[in-house]
Amino acid sequence: MEITLGQVLALLGAAMAVFLPGIGSAKGVGMVGEAAAGVVTEDPGKFSQTLILQALPGTQGIYGLLTGFVVMQRIGLLGGNLLPLTTHQGLLVFAACLPIAIVGLLSAIAQARAAVAGVGIVAKRPEELAKGITYSAMVETYAVLALLASILMLFGIRLA
Amino acid sequence: MAIIKMKKMYFLGLKKDLDRILDALQRLGAVEIADIEEEEEGSARVTTELSELESKLTRLKFAIEFLKPYGKEPNPLFYGRPKFSLKKLREILSREGKIFEIVDTIYGFEQRFSRLKAEETRILNQIELIKPWGGLDIPVESLGTNGRVELKAIAVPKKNFKPFMDKVKEKDLPLEVIPVGESREESLALAVYHNSAKSDVQELYKEFSANTEEFNGFTGTPADIVLKLQERLEAIEAERQKIKEEITQLADRLLDLKAFYDYLLLEKQRKENLLKMAETEKIFVMKAWVPENSVESVKEAISSVTDAVHMVFEDPAEDDDIPVALSNPRLVQPFEIVTELYSLPNPREIDPNLYMAPFFFVFFGMMVSDAAYGLVLSLLSALAIWKLKLSGMGKKLVELLFLGGISTFIWGMIFGSWLGDLIKIKPLWLNPLENPMAVLYLSFALGVVQIYTGIILSAYKNIRNGKVADALMDQGLWLLFLTGLIMMALLGMTGTAKYMALAGAAGLVLTQGRSQKSIIKKFTSGLLSLYNVTSYLSDVLSYSRLLALGLATGVIATVINTMAKMLGVNVVGYIAMIIVMIGGHLFNIAVNALGAYVHSSRLQYIEFFGKFYEGGGRPFEPLRMKTEYLDLEDL
């Protein structure tokens, strides 16, 4: 079977949707982890509270993975028979991957900053954890919207 | 339902009855004593008593925490806290002396431990220092000057050692250097020389930064010294074990310590309230908050103690700082945690829990939306409620997850999702992967319903405060305008919709600037207020997360299934497949339950509470039997 440029472009889109938010989440979760470790040195009892905050910027990586997965499913990579995509189709898939790829990368880091500040809240006033979570979740909204855009585009593109 | 009405109580009584009255009130647990404003500094006597209590509590706490690892108390999470009767708790006061003897003993143990620890550290350092000299097989006391011959143990930095030895050979002094070993950074050697060469040798030392080692305070060969030190280490460890055994024998007194701690804690709570009262020589005046429905029981509790009191109950004034207690139906109670984590309602507004609960329930389930996940979540929470002795926030949270699981189960059936695509059961409505737009519109519709509820609650609040005109202009006109716009969007520019929207818009332009002074400002701020329509639009769009997070759960579940099935090629593969499936789906449940909790909370906080809720209430904290370690029976 001959490999078309369209297939390459689609797969490139899927790869970007996975690795860019993945990088963002890895960096974000790491940042919050560092801050959390500092707080836990003083008070080990705050582990579970800080863990919740650390988990928050991790979702972008998951959103990216699932977008990549939807691409793989749509182009038939998982079933074993890759569709013979035209260059234009490939570009469409690539474009659909962009929202979550880029917003995922940047929002994970921005969200991690808010979560690090939330760790500061937990250090001084652990009863106000929910507010720290909310500040961080405000940022995630945009990752969710980007995911929604990417997924709706992917479902909307006609490939067969 | 909603916020409990509070009564302000003024209470005049005899000081000789005060202790018994406070005791009765503490048992009842329904009265929050407030600061009396006209009061001067609290009495010095009470303040000293309080600080004595504080220091006793600190000492006891230390002893309890110290002893805890040695006792074998059942985990209170599984077995509840130890039960103790109030009578037994009072008897314990007679044993105060004994109990503080134990505390002193424990402080003694602590000191012995830290002394041993210090010695151990010192010895470990010495061993580290002397061990490399193991090759030196002469007793260290024979080092130094013996007549004309000097014997010195020297340490030369490793990189200098070779040049040093070369120089020694080259200079041809009456000096012999015998290498005996190496430490981490230095080469060690024994230097023997005639004392006539002393100054030359010292010159050499300086040049190659060699140091002499004196072994002050030790005798025997270095190997012997190390052996002896190690013996001492063992002795230290043995002594430590002995102390630990002694402590273990004390461990069964832990319950006594805890009981006494709680006894003092209760006393402290009573004493603290003394500071809030006003008093003369014989009488005291107290101001307190009592929930309306507890007024009778308070009267009863007091009259069982004494008749020589005067009580007045009155409604709170405009500017009183009223504490807030909530009372909601059992089913709504778990949702209170969502509001509590945001902010308690202030005492003059409405309790949002009843209106928020159904939305939270629906949104949580829609974001997880897998029937099997819902079952797992509910079963695990039910198990926790059943097996664990939870109380307070933890209990509410688990109950919330239980209800969330039920909602998740229902939405899973609606969307036909059972462990993703693993078990194929026909959806009751549709599969969101096949028709995401339908679910997106449903999300927006739910959002509109919640935002309307918020606006209506805001109007209700205005009406309740007697501002009917404000309710009509600020909320009524917006409802009219928004409804018109929505109808236009759905049905096109039909007559009614157009006129509704126009009437609403015109009304808003005319009324929203009414607080401004000049006509022009009235008009411009009215016109500008229409811009708020964008905030309503973004509020509604925010509900698209209901679809997005629901899709995320489903697709991740499918990813897990696909990966697991790839493994199922032989027997080992099938086992791996099952492990991947269980682990993967549990992970997915955890991540999505957290996400659903966070995002449904957010929808309440920002989109819903933003419309009508103020918050900022202060929780009602009555004087009560608030213990740290024990559960009291027979109150």
XYZ file of C-alpha atoms in Angstrom, chain B residues 47-625:
579
model
C -6.799 34.567 81.956
C -4.184 32.931 84.177
C -6.345 29.852 84.597
C -6.674 29.636 80.859
C -2.954 29.866 80.255
C -2.360 27.177 82.885
C -4.871 24.990 81.087
C -3.141 25.693 77.793
C 0.240 24.595 79.095
C -1.220 21.434 80.615
C -2.903 20.650 77.301
C 0.352 21.183 75.407
C 2.215 18.817 77.720
C -0.495 16.193 77.523
C -0.648 16.478 73.747
C 3.092 15.929 73.550
C 2.861 12.846 75.776
C -0.054 11.444 73.757
C 1.670 11.954 70.421
C 4.856 10.422 71.871
C 3.054 7.382 73.203
C 0.770 6.842 70.231
C 3.130 4.703 68.086
C 3.594 2.282 70.995
C -0.046 1.676 71.762
C -2.183 -0.722 69.781
C -5.351 1.254 69.508
C -7.836 0.295 66.839
C -7.869 2.743 63.945
C -10.664 5.231 64.678
C -11.483 5.373 60.961
C -12.644 1.766 61.106
C -13.710 1.339 64.705
C -14.742 4.811 65.762
C -13.238 6.719 68.643
C -13.061 5.102 72.065
C -16.249 5.507 74.078
C -16.067 7.132 77.468
C -18.786 8.028 79.872
C -19.070 11.538 81.217
C -19.071 10.178 84.765
C -15.792 8.358 84.267
C -14.368 11.488 82.691
C -15.148 13.477 85.843
C -13.585 10.826 88.077
C -10.368 11.192 86.208
C -9.729 14.566 87.826
C -8.808 12.776 91.064
C -5.976 11.068 89.206
C -4.484 14.298 87.899
C -1.270 13.868 89.945
C -0.715 10.323 88.651
C -1.364 11.369 85.095
C 1.138 14.176 85.197
C 3.671 11.770 86.710
C 3.281 9.733 83.531
C 3.712 12.860 81.445
C 6.895 13.671 83.342
C 8.202 10.153 82.818
C 7.534 10.518 79.136
C 9.431 13.793 79.032
C 12.267 11.906 80.763
C 12.190 9.221 78.054
C 12.307 11.889 75.418
C 15.394 13.428 77.022
C 17.120 10.068 77.275
C 16.348 9.436 73.640
C 17.832 12.719 72.546
C 20.951 12.210 74.678
C 21.455 8.771 73.124
C 20.867 10.235 69.699
C 23.522 12.920 70.285
C 26.040 10.369 71.503
C 25.291 8.104 68.587
C 25.923 10.900 66.112
C 29.212 11.758 67.806
C 30.384 8.138 67.738
C 29.410 7.682 64.131
C 31.499 10.729 63.260
C 34.481 9.374 65.201
C 34.216 6.001 63.498
C 34.147 7.705 60.144
C 37.304 9.577 61.121
C 39.283 6.685 62.605
C 38.231 3.778 60.399
C 40.565 4.680 57.499
C 43.491 4.439 59.922
C 42.825 0.707 60.357
C 46.150 -0.064 58.669
C 48.099 1.710 61.409
C 48.942 -1.175 63.725
C 50.560 0.655 66.611
C 48.688 1.951 69.637
C 47.874 5.621 69.158
C 49.282 6.572 72.567
C 52.776 5.711 71.297
C 52.498 8.452 68.679
C 54.400 11.641 69.432
C 57.933 12.156 70.675
C 59.927 9.146 71.953
C 63.330 10.507 72.920
C 64.859 11.637 69.680
C 62.453 9.974 67.389
C 59.121 11.490 66.444
C 56.211 9.287 65.364
C 53.406 11.110 63.648
C 50.208 10.032 61.908
C 49.739 12.324 58.941
C 46.994 12.910 56.415
C 47.925 14.373 53.017
C 45.390 15.397 50.381
C 45.304 12.609 47.809
C 46.480 14.669 44.887
C 49.483 15.922 46.894
C 50.600 12.531 48.122
C 52.743 11.436 45.201
C 54.653 14.753 44.908
C 55.028 14.655 48.693
C 56.635 11.203 48.610
C 58.873 12.245 45.721
C 60.028 15.271 47.647
C 60.701 13.137 50.729
C 62.962 10.860 48.641
C 64.633 13.781 46.926
C 65.439 15.678 50.128
C 67.134 12.723 51.769
C 66.124 13.650 55.325
C 66.246 11.315 58.323
C 62.586 10.667 57.635
C 60.620 7.566 56.781
C 57.013 7.785 55.519
C 54.967 4.576 55.594
C 51.568 4.725 53.829
C 48.824 3.068 55.909
C 45.656 3.728 53.954
C 43.288 6.239 52.424
C 40.260 8.105 53.586
C 37.816 9.687 51.179
C 39.967 12.693 50.375
C 43.300 12.045 51.993
C 46.141 9.584 51.891
C 47.139 8.465 55.362
C 50.652 7.644 56.453
C 52.934 7.177 59.433
C 55.900 9.540 59.466
C 58.981 8.631 61.531
C 61.809 11.121 61.781
C 64.752 12.247 63.925
C 63.858 15.371 65.839
C 66.837 17.200 64.327
C 64.864 17.266 61.075
C 61.711 18.595 62.739
C 61.690 22.030 61.106
C 62.387 20.598 57.624
C 59.601 18.086 58.073
C 57.195 20.783 59.193
C 58.207 22.797 56.135
C 57.271 19.793 54.021
C 53.907 19.452 55.794
C 53.122 23.046 55.063
C 54.081 22.764 51.401
C 51.816 19.776 50.774
C 49.097 20.794 53.307
C 49.584 17.675 55.396
C 47.936 17.475 58.814
C 48.916 15.422 61.816
C 46.253 13.360 63.510
C 46.515 13.296 67.307
C 43.805 10.781 68.317
C 43.212 12.768 71.485
C 41.478 10.813 74.170
C 41.897 7.392 72.610
C 44.165 4.455 73.391
C 44.965 1.245 71.530
C 45.362 0.682 67.819
C 42.859 2.434 65.533
C 41.275 -0.926 64.731
C 40.701 -1.522 68.446
C 39.272 1.940 68.897
C 36.763 1.372 66.105
C 35.805 -1.957 67.624
C 35.214 -0.334 70.991
C 33.162 2.464 69.471
C 31.037 -0.054 67.634
C 30.442 -1.902 70.874
C 29.260 1.345 72.396
C 26.899 1.818 69.445
C 25.399 -1.573 70.112
C 25.023 -0.676 73.760
C 23.219 2.503 72.765
C 20.861 0.563 70.530
C 20.224 -1.904 73.373
C 19.485 0.909 75.778
C 17.120 2.403 73.265
C 15.295 -0.888 72.981
C 15.059 -1.002 76.759
C 13.522 2.453 76.878
C 11.104 1.453 74.173
C 10.033 -1.533 76.235
C 9.493 0.729 79.224
C 7.414 3.035 77.061
C 5.391 0.129 75.740
C 4.477 -0.722 79.313
C 3.079 2.768 79.653
C 1.111 2.504 76.437
C -2.024 1.211 78.133
C -2.229 4.513 79.988
C -2.778 6.237 76.658
C -6.541 6.168 77.092
C -6.200 7.890 80.482
C -4.065 10.613 78.965
C -6.521 11.128 76.147
C -9.443 11.217 78.513
C -7.739 13.781 80.693
C -6.832 15.819 77.661
C -10.448 15.888 76.575
C -11.564 16.740 80.090
C -9.276 19.751 80.159
C -10.309 20.683 76.638
C -13.963 20.838 77.681
C -12.996 22.942 80.667
C -11.023 25.258 78.441
C -14.000 25.746 76.142
C -16.128 26.761 79.120
C -13.473 29.051 80.534
C -12.971 30.818 77.217
C -16.597 31.808 77.280
C -16.234 33.323 80.718
C -14.093 35.996 79.122
C -16.988 37.054 76.950
C -19.308 37.868 79.825
C -19.780 40.942 81.891
C -19.785 40.501 85.626
C -20.106 42.250 88.932
C -19.196 40.758 92.261
C -22.251 38.542 92.505
C -23.895 38.367 89.112
C -22.985 37.895 85.493
C -24.560 38.913 82.194
C -24.199 36.794 79.099
C -25.217 37.359 75.514
C -25.706 34.316 73.320
C -27.176 33.023 70.078
C -29.752 30.260 70.201
C -31.480 28.616 67.230
C -35.177 29.400 67.445
C -36.137 25.750 67.674
C -33.808 25.174 70.634
C -35.136 27.995 72.815
C -37.401 25.682 74.814
C -34.685 23.123 75.471
C -32.326 25.864 76.619
C -34.933 27.119 79.091
C -35.417 23.580 80.341
C -31.716 22.906 80.725
C -31.218 26.094 82.706
C -34.220 25.639 84.963
C -32.980 22.169 85.864
C -29.922 23.866 87.353
C -31.290 26.948 89.024
C -34.260 29.296 89.217
C -32.248 32.375 90.034
C -31.830 33.545 86.471
C -33.400 35.985 84.106
C -33.499 35.183 80.395
C -34.626 37.387 77.520
C -34.948 36.132 73.977
C -35.253 38.659 71.196
C -34.996 38.855 67.415
C -31.624 39.929 66.047
C -31.179 43.582 65.148
C -30.277 44.942 61.697
C -26.541 45.072 62.316
C -26.053 41.994 64.490
C -23.384 39.485 63.557
C -25.647 36.456 63.399
C -24.029 33.024 63.133
C -25.313 30.717 60.414
C -26.571 27.170 60.785
C -28.222 25.285 57.941
C -31.032 22.817 57.997
C -31.762 20.888 54.840
C -33.544 17.686 53.877
C -31.364 14.596 54.357
C -30.936 14.187 50.600
C -29.608 17.741 50.187
C -27.217 17.637 53.152
C -24.283 16.064 51.266
C -24.390 18.971 48.826
C -23.896 21.444 51.660
C -20.180 20.672 51.435
C -20.057 22.336 48.010
C -21.450 25.561 49.458
C -19.432 25.312 52.670
C -16.221 25.074 50.686
C -17.213 28.238 48.830
C -18.649 30.314 51.619
C -21.563 29.916 54.005
C -24.592 32.033 53.115
C -24.762 35.261 55.030
C -27.549 35.227 57.615
C -29.818 37.572 55.671
C -29.959 35.751 52.340
C -31.309 32.421 51.116
C -29.651 29.061 51.561
C -28.678 28.033 48.016
C -28.230 24.324 48.754
C -31.721 23.192 47.915
C -31.581 24.868 44.483
C -27.982 23.960 43.789
C -28.228 20.262 44.706
C -30.251 19.042 41.686
C -27.939 20.835 39.252
C -24.811 19.479 40.918
C -26.327 15.999 40.860
C -27.186 16.165 37.150
C -23.903 17.815 36.086
C -21.665 15.432 38.026
C -23.277 12.393 36.418
C -23.254 13.913 32.957
C -19.518 14.605 33.155
C -18.633 11.045 34.180
C -21.532 9.422 32.305
C -20.684 5.740 32.391
C -23.147 3.317 33.950
C -20.502 0.887 35.191
C -18.367 3.697 36.603
C -21.431 4.996 38.407
C -22.046 1.589 39.959
C -18.418 1.303 41.085
C -18.437 4.812 42.523
C -21.677 4.251 44.404
C -20.670 0.827 45.679
C -17.287 2.030 46.923
C -18.881 5.043 48.623
C -21.582 2.869 50.151
C -18.873 0.556 51.455
C -17.056 3.526 52.973
C -20.240 4.840 54.592
C -20.989 1.404 55.943
C -17.534 0.360 57.142
C -15.802 3.576 58.089
C -16.738 5.757 61.001
C -16.883 9.051 59.177
C -18.094 12.345 60.460
C -18.302 15.971 59.393
C -16.914 16.958 56.003
C -15.534 13.510 55.176
C -18.962 11.963 55.647
C -20.646 14.560 53.472
C -18.053 14.122 50.743
C -18.490 10.352 50.592
C -22.259 10.741 50.553
C -21.901 13.254 47.750
C -19.855 10.724 45.764
C -22.517 8.098 46.436
C -25.225 10.318 44.980
C -22.898 11.338 42.151
C -22.452 7.640 41.353
C -26.201 7.203 41.042
C -26.412 10.159 38.687
C -23.457 8.772 36.716
C -25.251 5.438 36.413
C -28.394 7.092 35.069
C -26.483 9.180 32.520
C -24.455 6.105 31.533
C -27.689 4.322 30.676
C -28.975 7.339 28.778
C -25.764 7.464 26.714
C -25.358 3.656 26.506
C -21.866 3.710 27.954
C -20.813 0.688 30.035
C -17.060 0.696 30.677
C -16.730 2.727 27.500
C -17.554 0.487 24.563
C -16.766 -2.785 26.354
C -20.322 -3.852 27.058
C -22.623 -2.833 24.263
C -26.039 -1.920 25.551
C -28.390 0.216 23.535
C -28.498 3.781 24.853
C -31.799 5.017 26.228
C -31.368 8.207 24.219
C -28.243 8.386 22.042
C -24.529 7.815 21.965
C -22.792 11.209 22.307
C -19.923 10.006 20.119
C -22.351 9.605 17.241
C -24.270 12.809 17.761
C -22.238 15.183 19.879
C -24.203 18.232 18.705
C -27.416 16.967 20.302
C -25.653 16.598 23.648
C -24.047 20.007 23.216
C -27.497 21.587 22.801
C -28.704 19.666 25.849
C -25.732 21.084 27.806
C -26.623 24.619 26.748
C -30.264 24.023 27.636
C -29.297 22.833 31.118
C -27.117 25.916 31.413
C -29.997 28.208 30.456
C -32.206 26.516 33.040
C -29.617 27.031 35.767
C -28.933 30.643 34.828
C -32.673 31.390 34.790
C -32.961 29.771 38.214
C -30.166 32.036 39.406
C -31.885 35.168 38.050
C -35.215 34.148 39.549
C -33.593 33.512 42.953
C -32.035 36.933 42.742
C -35.455 38.434 42.026
C -36.918 36.471 44.927
C -34.240 37.890 47.200
C -35.122 41.425 46.120
C -38.817 40.816 46.639
C -38.188 39.322 50.063
C -36.299 42.456 50.994
C -39.249 44.527 49.816
C -37.606 45.756 46.616
C -40.292 44.630 44.191
C -39.484 47.371 41.695
C -35.810 46.339 41.616
C -36.797 42.737 41.045
C -38.964 43.736 38.096
C -36.415 46.082 36.519
C -33.143 44.229 37.207
C -34.215 40.640 36.890
C -37.627 40.700 35.218
C -36.465 42.762 32.243
C -33.409 40.594 31.761
C -35.542 37.477 31.781
C -37.798 39.057 29.169
C -34.862 40.164 27.020
C -32.980 36.855 27.233
C -36.096 34.798 26.565
C -36.774 36.935 23.489
C -33.228 36.430 22.250
C -33.358 32.663 22.795
C -36.656 32.411 20.945
C -35.196 34.440 18.109
C -32.236 32.097 17.935
C -34.432 29.014 17.924
C -37.429 30.105 15.880
C -36.093 33.004 13.848
C -37.410 36.575 13.824
C -41.009 35.746 14.587
C -43.259 38.448 15.895
C -43.513 37.606 19.574
C -39.815 36.856 19.997
C -38.817 40.081 18.306
C -41.177 42.185 20.415
C -40.133 40.451 23.635
C -36.463 41.070 22.955
C -37.090 44.646 21.902
C -39.322 45.379 24.875
C -36.744 43.856 27.216
C -33.900 45.804 25.641
C -35.821 49.064 25.717
C -36.770 48.488 29.340
C -33.175 47.798 30.276
C -31.894 50.920 28.520
C -34.498 52.984 30.359
C -34.062 51.489 33.815
C -30.488 50.323 34.284
C -29.107 53.843 34.617
C -31.608 54.870 37.268
C -29.019 55.353 39.979
C -27.175 57.944 37.893
C -27.934 61.640 38.407
C -27.878 63.286 34.980
C -30.211 62.318 32.135
C -27.322 61.632 29.781
C -25.583 59.352 32.221
C -28.854 57.557 32.899
C -29.180 56.840 29.209
C -25.558 55.849 28.537
C -25.248 53.503 31.478
C -28.593 51.998 30.538
C -27.321 51.422 27.026
C -24.045 50.013 28.271
C -25.876 47.549 30.503
C -27.030 45.738 27.359
C -23.407 44.744 26.934
C -23.954 42.334 29.830
C -25.626 40.052 27.321
C -22.146 38.831 26.411
C -21.575 37.658 29.966
C -24.791 35.631 29.797
C -23.630 34.202 26.481
C -20.276 33.145 27.875
C -22.034 31.679 30.917
C -24.133 29.468 28.679
C -21.172 28.436 26.524
C -19.329 27.459 29.677
C -21.772 24.574 30.067
C -20.258 22.939 26.972
C -17.873 21.320 29.456
C -20.729 18.978 30.315
C -20.365 17.436 26.857
C -16.582 17.714 26.688
C -15.851 15.976 29.978
C -18.463 13.334 29.243
C -16.827 12.634 25.874
C -13.413 12.523 27.549
C -14.515 9.766 29.933
C -15.991 7.697 27.142
C -13.031 8.034 24.803
C -10.443 7.309 27.503
C -12.430 4.211 28.462
C -12.342 3.147 24.807
C -8.575 3.764 24.688
C -8.130 1.532 27.743
C -10.266 -1.195 26.199
C -8.394 -1.058 22.880
C -4.992 -1.207 24.548
C -6.067 -4.063 26.783
C -7.521 -6.072 23.900
C -4.247 -5.779 21.987
C -2.616 -7.767 24.805
C -5.103 -10.642 24.701
C -3.165 -13.042 22.485
C -2.343 -15.904 24.860
C -2.918 -16.916 28.491
C -0.343 -14.490 29.927
C -1.769 -11.849 27.636
C -5.293 -12.410 28.931
C -4.099 -11.946 32.502
C -2.262 -8.754 31.482
C -5.379 -7.642 29.628
C -7.537 -8.001 32.732
C -4.971 -6.167 34.863
C -4.734 -3.308 32.358
C -8.526 -3.087 32.192
C -9.053 -2.998 35.946
C -6.195 -0.582 36.576
C -7.066 1.615 33.621
C -10.746 1.894 34.409
C -10.100 2.596 38.088
C -7.683 5.335 37.045
C -10.275 6.733 34.668
C -12.929 6.734 37.388
C -10.614 8.547 39.785
C -9.507 11.200 37.298
C -12.984 11.840 35.972
C -14.684 11.841 39.348
C -12.180 14.496 40.436
C -12.737 16.421 37.196
C -16.513 16.141 37.494
C -16.430 17.305 41.103
C -14.188 20.257 40.299
C -16.080 21.350 37.209
C -19.584 20.911 38.571
C -18.475 22.920 41.612
C -17.142 25.567 39.285
C -20.428 25.796 37.410
C -22.167 26.386 40.731
C -19.627 28.903 42.003
C -19.191 31.039 38.918
C -22.222 30.644 36.700
C -24.897 30.000 39.334
C -23.793 31.667 42.591
C -22.576 34.652 40.597
C -26.191 35.535 39.823
C -27.593 35.830 43.320
C -25.356 34.529 46.070
C -23.320 36.656 48.461
C -21.935 34.262 51.064
C -19.659 35.378 53.857
C -21.650 33.803 56.697
C -20.021 32.842 59.960
C -20.689 29.263 61.079
C -22.709 28.718 64.269
C -20.329 27.294 66.846
C -22.213 26.511 70.013
C -20.557 25.679 73.289
C -20.680 21.900 73.174
C -18.912 18.700 74.137
